[in-house]
Coordinates of C-alpha atoms and ligand atoms in Angstrom, one line a residue:
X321 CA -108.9 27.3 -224.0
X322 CA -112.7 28.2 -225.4
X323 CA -115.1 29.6 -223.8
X324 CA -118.8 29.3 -224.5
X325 CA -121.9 31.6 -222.5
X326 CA -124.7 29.9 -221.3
X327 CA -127.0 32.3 -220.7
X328 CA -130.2 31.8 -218.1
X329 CA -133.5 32.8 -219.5
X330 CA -136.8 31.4 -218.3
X331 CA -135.0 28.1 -217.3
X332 CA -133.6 28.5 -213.6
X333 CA -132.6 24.6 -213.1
X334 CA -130.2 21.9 -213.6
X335 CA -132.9 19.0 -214.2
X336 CA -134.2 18.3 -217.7
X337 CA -131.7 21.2 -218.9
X338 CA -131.1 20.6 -223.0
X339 CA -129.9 24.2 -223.9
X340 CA -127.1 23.5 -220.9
X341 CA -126.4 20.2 -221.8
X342 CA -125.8 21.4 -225.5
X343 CA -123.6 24.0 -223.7
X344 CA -121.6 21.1 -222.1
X345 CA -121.4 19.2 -225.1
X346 CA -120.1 22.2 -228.0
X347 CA -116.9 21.3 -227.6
X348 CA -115.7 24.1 -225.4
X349 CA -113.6 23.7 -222.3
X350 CA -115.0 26.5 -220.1
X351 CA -118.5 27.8 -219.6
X352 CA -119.3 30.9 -217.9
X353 CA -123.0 30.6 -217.2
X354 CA -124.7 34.1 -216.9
X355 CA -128.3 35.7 -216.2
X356 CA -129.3 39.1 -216.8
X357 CA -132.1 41.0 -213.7
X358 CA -134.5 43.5 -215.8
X359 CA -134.1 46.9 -214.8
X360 CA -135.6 48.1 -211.2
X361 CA -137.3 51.0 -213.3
X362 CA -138.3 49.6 -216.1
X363 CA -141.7 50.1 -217.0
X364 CA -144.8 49.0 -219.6
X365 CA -146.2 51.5 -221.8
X366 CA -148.7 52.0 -220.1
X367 CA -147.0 53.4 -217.1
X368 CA -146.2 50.3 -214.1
X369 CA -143.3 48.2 -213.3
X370 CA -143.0 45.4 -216.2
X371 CA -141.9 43.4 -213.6
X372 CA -143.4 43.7 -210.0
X373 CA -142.3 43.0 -206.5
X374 CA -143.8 39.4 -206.5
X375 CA -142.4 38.1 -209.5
X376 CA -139.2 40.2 -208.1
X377 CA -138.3 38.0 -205.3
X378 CA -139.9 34.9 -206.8
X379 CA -137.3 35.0 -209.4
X380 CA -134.8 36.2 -206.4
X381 CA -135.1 33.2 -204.8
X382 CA -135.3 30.8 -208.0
X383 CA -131.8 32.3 -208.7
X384 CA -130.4 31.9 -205.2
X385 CA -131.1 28.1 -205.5
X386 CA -129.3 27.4 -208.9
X387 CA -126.6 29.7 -207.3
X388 CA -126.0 26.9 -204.8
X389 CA -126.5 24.2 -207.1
X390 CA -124.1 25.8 -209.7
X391 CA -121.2 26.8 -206.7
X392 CA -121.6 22.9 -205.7
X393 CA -120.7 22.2 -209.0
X394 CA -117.8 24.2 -209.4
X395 CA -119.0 26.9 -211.4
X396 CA -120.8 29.8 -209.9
X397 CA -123.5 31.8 -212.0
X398 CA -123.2 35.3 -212.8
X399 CA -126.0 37.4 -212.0
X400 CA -125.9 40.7 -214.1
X401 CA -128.3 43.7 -213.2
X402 CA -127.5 44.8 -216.7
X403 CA -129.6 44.2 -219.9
X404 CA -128.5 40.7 -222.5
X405 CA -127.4 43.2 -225.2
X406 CA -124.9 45.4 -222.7
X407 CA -123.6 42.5 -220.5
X408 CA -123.3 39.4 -222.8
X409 CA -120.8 40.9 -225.5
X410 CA -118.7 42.7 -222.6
X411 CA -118.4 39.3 -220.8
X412 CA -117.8 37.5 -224.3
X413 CA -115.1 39.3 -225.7
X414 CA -113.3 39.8 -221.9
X415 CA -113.2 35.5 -222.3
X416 CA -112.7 35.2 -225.5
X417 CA -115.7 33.8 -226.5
X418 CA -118.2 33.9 -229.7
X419 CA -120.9 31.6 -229.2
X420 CA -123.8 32.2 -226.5
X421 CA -126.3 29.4 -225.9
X422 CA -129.5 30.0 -224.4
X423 CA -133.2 29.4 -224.3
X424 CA -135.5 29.7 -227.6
X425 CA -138.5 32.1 -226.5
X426 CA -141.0 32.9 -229.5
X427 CA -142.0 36.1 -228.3
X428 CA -141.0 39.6 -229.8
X429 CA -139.6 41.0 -226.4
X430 CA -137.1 38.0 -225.9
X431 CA -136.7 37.6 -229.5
X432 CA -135.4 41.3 -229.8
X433 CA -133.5 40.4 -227.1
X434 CA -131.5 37.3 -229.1
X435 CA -131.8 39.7 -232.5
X436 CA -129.3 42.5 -230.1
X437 CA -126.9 39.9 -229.2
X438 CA -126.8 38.9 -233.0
X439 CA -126.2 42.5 -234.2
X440 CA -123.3 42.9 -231.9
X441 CA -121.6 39.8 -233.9
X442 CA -122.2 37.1 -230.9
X443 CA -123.3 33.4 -232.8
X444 CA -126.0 32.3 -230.9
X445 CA -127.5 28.8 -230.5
X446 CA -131.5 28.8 -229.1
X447 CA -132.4 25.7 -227.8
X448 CA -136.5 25.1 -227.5
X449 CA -137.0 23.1 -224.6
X450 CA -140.1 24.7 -222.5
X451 CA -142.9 22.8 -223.9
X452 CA -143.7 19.0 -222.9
X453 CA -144.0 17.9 -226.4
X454 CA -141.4 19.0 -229.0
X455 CA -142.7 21.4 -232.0
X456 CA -140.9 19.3 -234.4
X457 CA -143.1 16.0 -233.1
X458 CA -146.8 17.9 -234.6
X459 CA -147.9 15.7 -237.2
X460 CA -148.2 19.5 -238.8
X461 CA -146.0 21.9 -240.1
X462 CA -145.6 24.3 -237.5
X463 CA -147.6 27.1 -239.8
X464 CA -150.7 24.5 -239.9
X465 CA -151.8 24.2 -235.9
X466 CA -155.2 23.7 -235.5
X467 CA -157.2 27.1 -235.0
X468 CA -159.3 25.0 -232.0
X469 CA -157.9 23.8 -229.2
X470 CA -159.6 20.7 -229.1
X471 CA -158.8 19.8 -232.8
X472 CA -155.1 19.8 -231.5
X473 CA -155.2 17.6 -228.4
X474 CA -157.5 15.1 -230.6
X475 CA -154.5 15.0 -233.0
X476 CA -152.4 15.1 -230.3
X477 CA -153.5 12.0 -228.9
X478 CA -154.5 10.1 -232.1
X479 CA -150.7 10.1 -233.0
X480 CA -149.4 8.9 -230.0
X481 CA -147.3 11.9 -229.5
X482 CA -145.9 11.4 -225.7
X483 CA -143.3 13.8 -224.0
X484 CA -139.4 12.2 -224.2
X485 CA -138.0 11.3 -221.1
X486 CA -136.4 14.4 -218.5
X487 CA -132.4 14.4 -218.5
X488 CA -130.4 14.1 -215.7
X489 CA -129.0 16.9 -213.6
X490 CA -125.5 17.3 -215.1
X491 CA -122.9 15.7 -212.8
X492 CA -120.2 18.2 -213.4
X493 CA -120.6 21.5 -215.3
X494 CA -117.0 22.8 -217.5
X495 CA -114.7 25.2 -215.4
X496 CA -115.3 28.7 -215.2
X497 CA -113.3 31.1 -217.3
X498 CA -111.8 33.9 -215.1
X499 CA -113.7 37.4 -215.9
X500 CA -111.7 40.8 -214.8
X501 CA -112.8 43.0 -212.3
X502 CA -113.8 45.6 -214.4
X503 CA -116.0 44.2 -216.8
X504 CA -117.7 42.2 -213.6
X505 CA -117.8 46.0 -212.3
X506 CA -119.6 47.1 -215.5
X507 CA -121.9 44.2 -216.1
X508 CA -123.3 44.8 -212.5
X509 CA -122.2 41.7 -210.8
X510 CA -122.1 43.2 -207.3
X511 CA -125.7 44.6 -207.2
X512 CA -126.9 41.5 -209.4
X513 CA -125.4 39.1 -206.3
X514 CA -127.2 41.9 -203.8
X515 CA -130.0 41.9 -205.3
X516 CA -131.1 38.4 -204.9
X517 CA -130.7 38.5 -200.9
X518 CA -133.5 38.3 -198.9
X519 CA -135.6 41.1 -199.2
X520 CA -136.4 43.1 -196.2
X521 CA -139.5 42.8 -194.8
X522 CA -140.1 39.1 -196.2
X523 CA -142.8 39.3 -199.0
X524 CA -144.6 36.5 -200.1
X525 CA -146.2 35.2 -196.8
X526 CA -149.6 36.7 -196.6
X527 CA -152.1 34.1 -194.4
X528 CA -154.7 34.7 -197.2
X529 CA -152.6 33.4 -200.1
X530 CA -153.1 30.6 -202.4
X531 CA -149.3 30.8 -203.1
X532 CA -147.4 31.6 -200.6
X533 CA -143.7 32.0 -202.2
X534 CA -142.3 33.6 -199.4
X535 CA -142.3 30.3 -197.2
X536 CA -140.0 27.5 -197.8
X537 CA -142.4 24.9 -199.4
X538 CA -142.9 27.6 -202.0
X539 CA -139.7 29.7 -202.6
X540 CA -138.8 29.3 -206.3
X541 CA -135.9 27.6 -206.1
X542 CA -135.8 24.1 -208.1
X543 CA -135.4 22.1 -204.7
X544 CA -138.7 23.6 -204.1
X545 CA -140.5 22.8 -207.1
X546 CA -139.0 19.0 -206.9
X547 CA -140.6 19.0 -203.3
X548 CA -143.6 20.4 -204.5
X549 CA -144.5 18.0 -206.9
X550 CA -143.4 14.9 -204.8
X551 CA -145.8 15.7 -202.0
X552 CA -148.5 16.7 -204.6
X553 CA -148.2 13.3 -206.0
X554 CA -147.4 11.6 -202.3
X555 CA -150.5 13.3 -201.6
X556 CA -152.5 11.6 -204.3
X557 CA -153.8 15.4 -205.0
X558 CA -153.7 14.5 -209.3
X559 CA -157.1 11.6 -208.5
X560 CA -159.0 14.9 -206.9
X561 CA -157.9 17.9 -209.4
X562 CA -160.7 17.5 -212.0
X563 CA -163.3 18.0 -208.6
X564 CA -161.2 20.7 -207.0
X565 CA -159.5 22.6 -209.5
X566 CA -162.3 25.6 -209.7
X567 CA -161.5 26.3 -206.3
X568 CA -160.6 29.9 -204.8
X569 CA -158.4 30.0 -202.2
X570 CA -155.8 27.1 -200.6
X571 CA -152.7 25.8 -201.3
X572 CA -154.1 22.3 -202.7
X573 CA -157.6 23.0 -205.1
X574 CA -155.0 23.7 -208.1
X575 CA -151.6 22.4 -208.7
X576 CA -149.5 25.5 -208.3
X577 CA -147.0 24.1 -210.9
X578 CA -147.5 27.4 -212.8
X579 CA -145.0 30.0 -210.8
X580 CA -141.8 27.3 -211.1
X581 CA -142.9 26.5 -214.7
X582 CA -142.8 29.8 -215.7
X583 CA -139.2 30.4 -213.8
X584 CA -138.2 27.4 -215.3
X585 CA -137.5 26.0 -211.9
X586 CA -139.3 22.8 -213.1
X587 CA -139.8 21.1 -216.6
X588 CA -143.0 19.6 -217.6
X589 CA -141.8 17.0 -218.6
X590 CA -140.5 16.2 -215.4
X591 CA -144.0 16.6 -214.0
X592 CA -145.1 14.0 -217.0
X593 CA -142.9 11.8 -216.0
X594 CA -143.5 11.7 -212.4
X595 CA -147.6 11.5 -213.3
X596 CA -147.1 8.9 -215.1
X597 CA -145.4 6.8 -212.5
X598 CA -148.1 8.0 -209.7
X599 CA -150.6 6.5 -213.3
X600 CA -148.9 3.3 -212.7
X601 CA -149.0 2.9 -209.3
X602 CA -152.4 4.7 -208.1
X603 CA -154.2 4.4 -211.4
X604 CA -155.4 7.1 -213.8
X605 CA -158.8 8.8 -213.5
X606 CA -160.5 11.8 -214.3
X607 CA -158.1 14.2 -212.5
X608 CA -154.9 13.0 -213.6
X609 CA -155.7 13.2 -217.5
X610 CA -157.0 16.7 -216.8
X611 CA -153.8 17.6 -215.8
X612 CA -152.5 16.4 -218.9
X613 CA -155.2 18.2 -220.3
X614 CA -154.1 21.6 -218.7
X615 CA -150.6 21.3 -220.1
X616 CA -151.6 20.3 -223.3
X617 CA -153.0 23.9 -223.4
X618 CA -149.6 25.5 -222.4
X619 CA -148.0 23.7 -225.3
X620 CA -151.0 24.7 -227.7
X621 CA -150.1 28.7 -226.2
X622 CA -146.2 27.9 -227.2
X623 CA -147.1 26.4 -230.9
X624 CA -149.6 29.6 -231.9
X625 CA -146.3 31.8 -230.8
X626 CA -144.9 30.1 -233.2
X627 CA -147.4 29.9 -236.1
X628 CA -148.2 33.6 -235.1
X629 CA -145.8 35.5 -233.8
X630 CA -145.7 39.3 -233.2
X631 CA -149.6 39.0 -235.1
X632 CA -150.6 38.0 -231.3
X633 CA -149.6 41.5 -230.2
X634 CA -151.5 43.6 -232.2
X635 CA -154.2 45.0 -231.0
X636 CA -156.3 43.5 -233.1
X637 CA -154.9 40.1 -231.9
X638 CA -155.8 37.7 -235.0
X639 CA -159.2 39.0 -235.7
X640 CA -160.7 42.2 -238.0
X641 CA -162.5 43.3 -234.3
X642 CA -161.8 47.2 -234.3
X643 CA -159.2 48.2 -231.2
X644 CA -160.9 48.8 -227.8
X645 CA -159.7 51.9 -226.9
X646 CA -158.0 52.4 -223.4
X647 CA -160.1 53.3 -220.6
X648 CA -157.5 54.8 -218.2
X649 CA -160.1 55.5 -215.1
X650 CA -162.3 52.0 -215.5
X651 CA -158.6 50.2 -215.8
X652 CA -156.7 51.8 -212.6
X653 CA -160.1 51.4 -210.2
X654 CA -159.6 47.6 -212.0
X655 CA -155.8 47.3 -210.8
X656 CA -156.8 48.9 -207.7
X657 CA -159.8 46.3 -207.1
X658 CA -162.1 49.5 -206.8
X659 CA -164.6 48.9 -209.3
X660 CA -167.1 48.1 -207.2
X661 CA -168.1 44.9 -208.0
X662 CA -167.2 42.8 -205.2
X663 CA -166.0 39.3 -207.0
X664 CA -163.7 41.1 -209.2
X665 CA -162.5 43.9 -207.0
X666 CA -161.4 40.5 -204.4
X667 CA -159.5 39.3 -206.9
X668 CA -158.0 42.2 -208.5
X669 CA -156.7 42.8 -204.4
X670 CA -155.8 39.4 -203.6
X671 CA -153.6 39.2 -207.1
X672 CA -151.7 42.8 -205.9
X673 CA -151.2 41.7 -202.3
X674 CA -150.5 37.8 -203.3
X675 CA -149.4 37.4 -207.0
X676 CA -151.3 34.8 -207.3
X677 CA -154.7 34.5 -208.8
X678 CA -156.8 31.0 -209.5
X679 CA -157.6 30.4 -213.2
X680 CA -161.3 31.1 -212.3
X681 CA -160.8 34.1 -211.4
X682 CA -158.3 35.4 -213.7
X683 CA -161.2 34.7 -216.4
X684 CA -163.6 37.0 -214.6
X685 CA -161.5 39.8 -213.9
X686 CA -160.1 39.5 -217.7
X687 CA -163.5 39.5 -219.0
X688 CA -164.8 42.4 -216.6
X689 CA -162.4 45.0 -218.2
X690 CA -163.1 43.8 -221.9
X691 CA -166.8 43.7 -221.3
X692 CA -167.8 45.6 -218.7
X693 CA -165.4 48.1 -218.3
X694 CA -164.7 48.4 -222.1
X695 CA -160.8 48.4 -221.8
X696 CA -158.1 47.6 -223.9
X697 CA -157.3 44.3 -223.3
X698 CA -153.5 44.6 -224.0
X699 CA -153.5 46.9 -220.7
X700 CA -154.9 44.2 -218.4
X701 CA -151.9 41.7 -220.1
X702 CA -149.7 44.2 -219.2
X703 CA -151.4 44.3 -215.6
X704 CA -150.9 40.9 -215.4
X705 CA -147.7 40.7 -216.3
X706 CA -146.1 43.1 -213.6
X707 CA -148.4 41.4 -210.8
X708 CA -148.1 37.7 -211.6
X709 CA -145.6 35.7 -209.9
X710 CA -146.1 33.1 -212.4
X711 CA -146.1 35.1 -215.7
X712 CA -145.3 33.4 -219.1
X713 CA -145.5 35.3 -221.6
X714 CA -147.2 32.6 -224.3
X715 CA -149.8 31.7 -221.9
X716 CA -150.7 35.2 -220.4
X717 CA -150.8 36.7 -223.7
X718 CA -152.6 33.7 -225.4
X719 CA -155.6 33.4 -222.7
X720 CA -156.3 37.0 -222.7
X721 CA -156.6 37.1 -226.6
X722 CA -158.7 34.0 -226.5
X723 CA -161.4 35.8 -223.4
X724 CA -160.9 39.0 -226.0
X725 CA -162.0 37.1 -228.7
X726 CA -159.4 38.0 -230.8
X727 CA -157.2 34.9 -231.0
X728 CA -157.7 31.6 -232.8
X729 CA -161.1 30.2 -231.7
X730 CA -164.0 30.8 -234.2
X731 CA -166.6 31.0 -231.1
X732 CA -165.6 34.2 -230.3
X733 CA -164.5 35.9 -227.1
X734 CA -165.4 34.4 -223.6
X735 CA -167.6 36.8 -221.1
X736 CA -168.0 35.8 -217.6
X737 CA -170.8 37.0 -215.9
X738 CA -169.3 38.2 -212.0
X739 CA -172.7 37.9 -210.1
X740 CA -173.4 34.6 -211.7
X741 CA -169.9 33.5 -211.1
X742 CA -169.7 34.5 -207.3
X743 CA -173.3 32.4 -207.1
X744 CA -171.1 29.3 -208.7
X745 CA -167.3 29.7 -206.6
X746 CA -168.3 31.8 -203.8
X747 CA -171.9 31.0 -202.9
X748 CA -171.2 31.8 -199.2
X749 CA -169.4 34.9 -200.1
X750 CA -166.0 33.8 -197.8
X751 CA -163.6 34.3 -200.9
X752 CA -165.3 38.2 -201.0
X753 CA -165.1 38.6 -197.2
X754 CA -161.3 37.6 -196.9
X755 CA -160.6 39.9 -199.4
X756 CA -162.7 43.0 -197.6
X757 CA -165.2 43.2 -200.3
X758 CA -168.8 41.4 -198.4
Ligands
FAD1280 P1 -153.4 24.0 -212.6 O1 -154.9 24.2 -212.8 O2 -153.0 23.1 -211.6 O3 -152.9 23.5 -214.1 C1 -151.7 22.8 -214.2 C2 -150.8 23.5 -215.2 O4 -151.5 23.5 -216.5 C3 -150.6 25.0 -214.9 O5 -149.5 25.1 -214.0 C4 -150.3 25.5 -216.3 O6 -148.9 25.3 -216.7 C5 -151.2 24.7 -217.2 N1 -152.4 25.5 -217.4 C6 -153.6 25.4 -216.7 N2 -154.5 26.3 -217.2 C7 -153.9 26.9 -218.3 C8 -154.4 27.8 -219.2 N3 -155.6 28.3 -219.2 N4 -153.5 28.2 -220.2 C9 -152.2 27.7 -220.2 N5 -151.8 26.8 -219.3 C10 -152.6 26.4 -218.4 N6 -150.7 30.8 -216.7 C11 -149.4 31.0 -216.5 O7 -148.7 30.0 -216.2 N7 -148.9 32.2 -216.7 C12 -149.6 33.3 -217.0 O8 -149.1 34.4 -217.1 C13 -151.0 33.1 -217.2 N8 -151.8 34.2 -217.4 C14 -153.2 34.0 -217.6 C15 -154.0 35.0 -217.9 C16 -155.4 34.9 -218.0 C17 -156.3 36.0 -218.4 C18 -155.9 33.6 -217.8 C19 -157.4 33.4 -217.9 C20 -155.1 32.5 -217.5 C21 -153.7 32.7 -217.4 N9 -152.9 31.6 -217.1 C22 -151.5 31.8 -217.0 C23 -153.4 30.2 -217.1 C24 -153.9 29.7 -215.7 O9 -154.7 30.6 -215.1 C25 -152.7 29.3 -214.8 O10 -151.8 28.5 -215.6 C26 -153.1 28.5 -213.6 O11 -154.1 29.2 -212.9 C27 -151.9 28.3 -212.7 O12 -152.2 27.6 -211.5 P2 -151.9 26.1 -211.3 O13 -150.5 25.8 -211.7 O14 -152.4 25.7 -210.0 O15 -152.8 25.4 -212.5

């Protein structure tokens, strides 16, 4: 008997699944398949949750779908409330196995993660499979991406360069090896399973919110996200996006892919694929490229990791710019959406009570504490990432280097005027009145 660990990363589903199909396929004969819940108390430098209540039960839900799919498979996952490094090599040697497959992630936090699970003598296999087009495909090395974005999808689309085809869900998974109480004990299995129940009271389901993830139709379970993306197709909602897409509040102005993408819950390529069939049938206009467009630019966010690595961390991001230097009062009257001007302060309160925020908006609050309020950007990143139900880390940290002006993009940094905004969005003020600030 060999075991092999697949372990769960930002990939919570069974469709279009390559790193667990290249778990099925290694030649072992049992798979114990394994996530790993970030510490309740852990925390950002700069003094908040890294990951918040939203993203909490999001991610609680996400994982009590695949539980179901995996148990109607035959092989229930493990849900650890213990870190990769601590849990993984416990649960290996108790099975007897060496090899762990997982996810690749091109970001220093994950990849430190990986780098730990190395130095304690586990062999493990990435697999890169969250973009829609494969690295490997650029007609580039992957140290030469275009600096502009537009330079890229030109390229892009001059070579032809189309997403392959989603695979299957997996009709059978390999057996599960049997793991002894007391490792399960110490790798935190029993609060890991408790800890994905149902929180009490329900979050998710505030009236006001564009993504309500505490209802069924948007729990982030994979089931959801399939149903999601059939009745936003069924719904012919792709032919109106380019028109509606600026939009503040609703379920429909903006796809809401984002928070399963970022689980994993769904694969852009599935969401190709199935835009390319509603192409077929409906036609193509306008709206349906620019959601091609739009995930062209989550790809572009996945290949700078890549080409740039931790560099995109520094404070400095890519540029000579001097560091901004933290502005501790101007950022917490920010988080708190009590900064007193009334588009931003709405949004800052709709993205702590929701975890949600449109992409208009996320601009204006990100360029209000670089400009205005004179903050370190890398704060607001962090911000974001402990509020956002949809974080991803290559796209969170890539747009707020780009509005920072510190990222690839020789035009410089992007700076929204609020006032001017809230004439263009929210001309009759409703988006500032739902959110107590008109
Ligand atoms: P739609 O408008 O329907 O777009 C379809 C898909 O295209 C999205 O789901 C997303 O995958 C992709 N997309 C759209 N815009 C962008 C963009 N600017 N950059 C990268 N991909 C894009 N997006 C995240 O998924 N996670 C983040 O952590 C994140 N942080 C952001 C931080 C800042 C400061 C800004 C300005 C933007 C950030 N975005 C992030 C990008 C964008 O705001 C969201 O992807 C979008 O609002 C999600 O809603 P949607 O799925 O309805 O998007």
């Amino acid at each position: 008997m060999s075991t092999v660990l697949f372990w769960f990363r930002n990939d919570l589903r069974l469709h279009d699944q390559p790193a667990l199909c290249a778990a099925l396929t290694s030649g072992a004969t049992h798979l114990l398949p394994v996530v790993c819940l970030p510490a309740p108390d852990e925390r950002t430098s700069w003094g908040f949750a890294r990951v918040g209540a939203h993203r909490r039960a999001f991610t609680a839900a996400a994982l009590r779908g695949l539980q179901g799919q995996m148990k109607a498979l035959g092989n229930p996952l493990l849900i650890c409330q213990a870190p990769p490094a601590t849990a993984l090599p416990q649960l290996a040697q108790a099975v007897g196995a060496t090899t762990v497959v997982c996810e690749d992630i091109a970001a220093p936090y994950e990849q430190a993660e990986v780098a730990a699970l190395r130095a304690a003598g586990l062999q493990v296999r990435t697999v890169w499979h969250s973009s829609l087009l494969p690295p490997v495909s650029m007609p580039w090395p992957v140290d030469q991406l275009p600096g502009v974005f537009t330079t890229f999808r030109q390229k892009v689309e001059r070579a032809g360069i189309t997403p392959a085809a989603p695979l299957p869900v997996p009709t059978k998974l390999l057996p599960p090896p049997e793991v002894p109480a007391p490792v399960l004990q110490a790798v935190g299995a029993e609060q890991g399973a408790a800890s994905i129940q149902q929180p009490t009271p329900p979050q998710g389901s505030d009236g006001r919110s564009s993504f309500p993830y505490g209802t069924t139709a948007c729990d982030g379970s994979e089931t959801a996200a399939l149903a999601h993306l059939a009745q936003y197709l069924a719904r012919k909602l792709p032919h109106s996006y380019k028109d509606t897409r600026n939009g503040l509040t609703g379920l429909d102005y903006s796809s809401k892919f984002s928070p399963w993408l970022a689980a994993g819950a769904l694969s852009p390529r599935q969401i190709d694929a199935d835009l390319k069939a509603f192409e077929r049938e409906h036609g193509a206009n306008d709206g349906t490229y620019w959601l091609w467009f739009e995930l062209l630019w989550r790809d572009y966010f996945r290949l700078l990791h890549l080409q740039y690595g931790a560099a995109l961390y520094r404070a400095r991001g890519l540029s000579e710019l001097p560091p901004a230097p933290h502005n501790p009062r101007g950022f917490e009257c920010w988080c708190r959406g009590d900064t007193g001007q009334p588009l931003v302060d709405a949004a800052m309160r709709e993205l702590a009570a929701t975890g949600y925020l449109s992409n208009r908006l996320r601009q204006v609050v990100a360029s209000y504490l670089i400009y205005d309020l004179r903050g370190d950007w890398r704060a607001g990143a962090a911000w974001f990432e402990s509020q956002l139900v949809d974080y991803d880390v290559y796209s969170n940290q890539a747009n707020w280097l780009y509005i920072a002006g510190r990222g690839t993009d020789p035009r410089g940094g992007r700076r929204f005027n609020p006032i001017k905004q809230a004439q263009d969005h929210d001309a009759d003020g409703s988006y500032r009145r739902l959110w107590g600030t008109a």
